[in-house]
């Protein structure tokens, strides 16, 4: 799990100055458990302007420090990336648990699509939705 100091060091190494407001956003991000929305960060880092929150979240996402998770209801959430590079998610629609997947399952498809369409493909989005094992267990079924 990345720490505030190590993230600030990493930003500095890439030429990004960490202002107190930006540090407050990063601290707010690290204080969240699991996945969270921009609104959660706006609530936690109350003294920081909206634009700074959005810009900092964008920067952290571009650097793969945060990953974006599209929930089944269409809302966009963020979480601290455990992988630090491109990956996809498995989302439990019952408890909201999110798992990072190891490999990009569609890299062959992207390559074939680029060849077939003469597109320079810059990105794609793929999340999997389902029910995790503990949500499916009889104990979790309830009365
Ligand atoms: Zn992720
Ligand atoms: Zn679950
Ligand atoms: Zn992928």
Coordinates of C-alpha atoms and ligand atoms in Angstrom, one line a residue:
X1 CA 0.0 0.0 0.0
X2 CA 1.6 3.4 -1.0
X3 CA 2.3 5.9 1.8
X4 CA 1.9 9.6 1.6
X5 CA 5.6 10.2 1.7
X6 CA 6.4 7.7 -1.0
X7 CA 3.7 9.2 -3.3
X8 CA 5.0 12.7 -2.8
X9 CA 8.6 11.5 -3.6
X10 CA 7.3 9.8 -6.7
X11 CA 5.5 12.9 -7.8
X12 CA 8.6 15.0 -7.2
X13 CA 10.7 12.6 -9.2
X14 CA 8.3 13.2 -12.1
X15 CA 8.5 17.0 -11.7
X16 CA 5.2 17.5 -9.9
X17 CA 5.3 19.8 -6.9
X18 CA 3.2 18.7 -4.0
X19 CA 1.4 21.8 -2.6
X20 CA -0.3 21.5 0.8
X21 CA -3.7 21.2 -0.9
X22 CA -2.4 18.4 -3.1
X23 CA -1.0 16.7 -0.1
X24 CA -4.4 17.0 1.6
X25 CA -6.1 15.3 -1.3
X26 CA -3.5 12.5 -1.3
X27 CA -4.0 12.0 2.4
X28 CA -7.8 11.9 1.9
X29 CA -7.3 9.3 -0.8
X30 CA -5.2 7.1 1.5
X31 CA -7.6 7.5 4.4
X32 CA -10.5 5.8 2.4
X33 CA -11.1 2.1 2.8
X34 CA -11.8 0.2 -0.4
X35 CA -13.2 2.2 -3.3
X36 CA -14.5 5.8 -3.1
X37 CA -16.0 8.6 -5.2
X38 CA -14.7 12.1 -5.9
X39 CA -17.5 13.3 -3.6
X40 CA -16.0 11.3 -0.7
X41 CA -12.7 13.1 -1.3
X42 CA -14.4 16.5 -1.5
X43 CA -16.0 15.7 1.9
X44 CA -12.8 14.5 3.5
X45 CA -10.5 17.3 2.2
X46 CA -13.0 20.0 2.9
X47 CA -10.6 22.9 2.7
X48 CA -9.4 22.0 -0.8
X49 CA -11.0 23.5 -3.9
X50 CA -13.0 21.3 -6.2
X51 CA -10.7 22.0 -9.2
X52 CA -7.6 20.9 -7.1
X53 CA -9.3 17.7 -6.0
X54 CA -10.3 16.9 -9.6
X55 CA -6.8 17.7 -11.0
X56 CA -5.0 15.7 -8.3
X57 CA -7.3 12.7 -8.7
X58 CA -6.6 12.9 -12.5
X59 CA -2.8 13.1 -11.9
X60 CA -2.9 10.1 -9.5
X61 CA -4.9 8.1 -12.0
X62 CA -2.6 9.0 -14.9
X63 CA 0.3 7.8 -12.8
X64 CA -1.5 4.5 -11.9
X65 CA -1.4 5.4 -8.2
X66 CA -5.2 5.3 -8.4
X67 CA -7.3 3.1 -10.5
X68 CA -10.8 3.9 -11.7
X69 CA -13.6 1.3 -11.1
X70 CA -16.8 1.6 -13.0
X71 CA -19.5 0.2 -10.7
X72 CA -22.5 -1.7 -12.1
X73 CA -24.8 1.2 -11.4
X74 CA -22.7 3.4 -13.7
X75 CA -21.0 5.4 -11.0
X76 CA -17.3 6.0 -11.2
X77 CA -15.3 5.2 -8.2
X78 CA -11.5 5.2 -7.5
X79 CA -9.3 3.0 -5.4
X80 CA -5.6 2.9 -4.5
X81 CA -4.1 0.7 -7.1
X82 CA -2.4 -2.4 -5.8
X83 CA -0.9 -3.1 -9.2
X84 CA 0.5 0.2 -10.4
X85 CA -0.2 -0.6 -14.1
X86 CA -3.0 -1.3 -16.5
X87 CA -5.5 -3.9 -15.2
X88 CA -9.2 -4.7 -14.9
X89 CA -11.5 -5.4 -12.0
X90 CA -13.8 -8.0 -10.7
X91 CA -16.7 -6.3 -8.8
X92 CA -19.1 -8.1 -6.5
X93 CA -22.5 -6.6 -7.1
X94 CA -23.7 -7.8 -3.6
X95 CA -21.0 -6.6 -1.2
X96 CA -19.1 -4.1 -3.4
X97 CA -15.8 -5.9 -3.0
X98 CA -13.4 -5.1 -5.8
X99 CA -10.5 -7.4 -7.0
X100 CA -7.7 -6.3 -9.3
X101 CA -7.2 -8.8 -12.0
X102 CA -3.6 -10.0 -12.9
X103 CA -3.5 -9.8 -16.7
X104 CA -5.2 -7.8 -19.3
X105 CA -7.5 -10.4 -20.9
X106 CA -8.0 -8.5 -24.1
X107 CA -4.5 -7.5 -25.3
X108 CA -4.7 -9.9 -28.2
X109 CA -8.1 -8.5 -29.2
X110 CA -6.7 -4.9 -29.0
X111 CA -3.8 -5.8 -31.3
X112 CA -6.1 -7.6 -33.8
X113 CA -8.5 -4.7 -33.7
X114 CA -5.8 -2.2 -34.4
X115 CA -4.5 -4.2 -37.3
X116 CA -8.0 -4.7 -38.7
X117 CA -9.2 -1.1 -38.4
X118 CA -5.9 0.8 -38.8
X119 CA -6.7 2.6 -35.5
X120 CA -3.9 3.5 -33.0
X121 CA -5.8 2.1 -30.0
X122 CA -5.1 4.1 -26.9
X123 CA -7.3 2.6 -24.3
X124 CA -10.1 0.3 -23.3
X125 CA -12.3 -0.3 -20.3
X126 CA -13.4 -3.7 -19.1
X127 CA -14.9 -4.6 -15.7
X128 CA -16.4 -7.9 -14.6
X129 CA -19.5 -8.0 -12.4
X130 CA -20.7 -10.9 -10.3
X131 CA -21.1 -12.4 -6.8
X132 CA -18.1 -13.3 -4.7
X133 CA -17.8 -16.6 -3.0
X134 CA -18.7 -15.3 0.5
X135 CA -21.8 -13.6 -0.8
X136 CA -22.9 -16.9 -2.4
X137 CA -22.3 -19.0 0.7
X138 CA -25.4 -20.2 2.6
X139 CA -24.2 -18.2 5.7
X140 CA -24.6 -15.0 3.8
X141 CA -28.0 -15.8 2.4
X142 CA -29.8 -14.6 5.5
X143 CA -33.4 -15.6 6.5
Ligands
LIG1 ZN1 -7.5 -1.6 -9.7
LIG2 ZN1 -19.5 -10.1 -2.3
LIG3 ZN1 -6.8 -4.3 -20.5

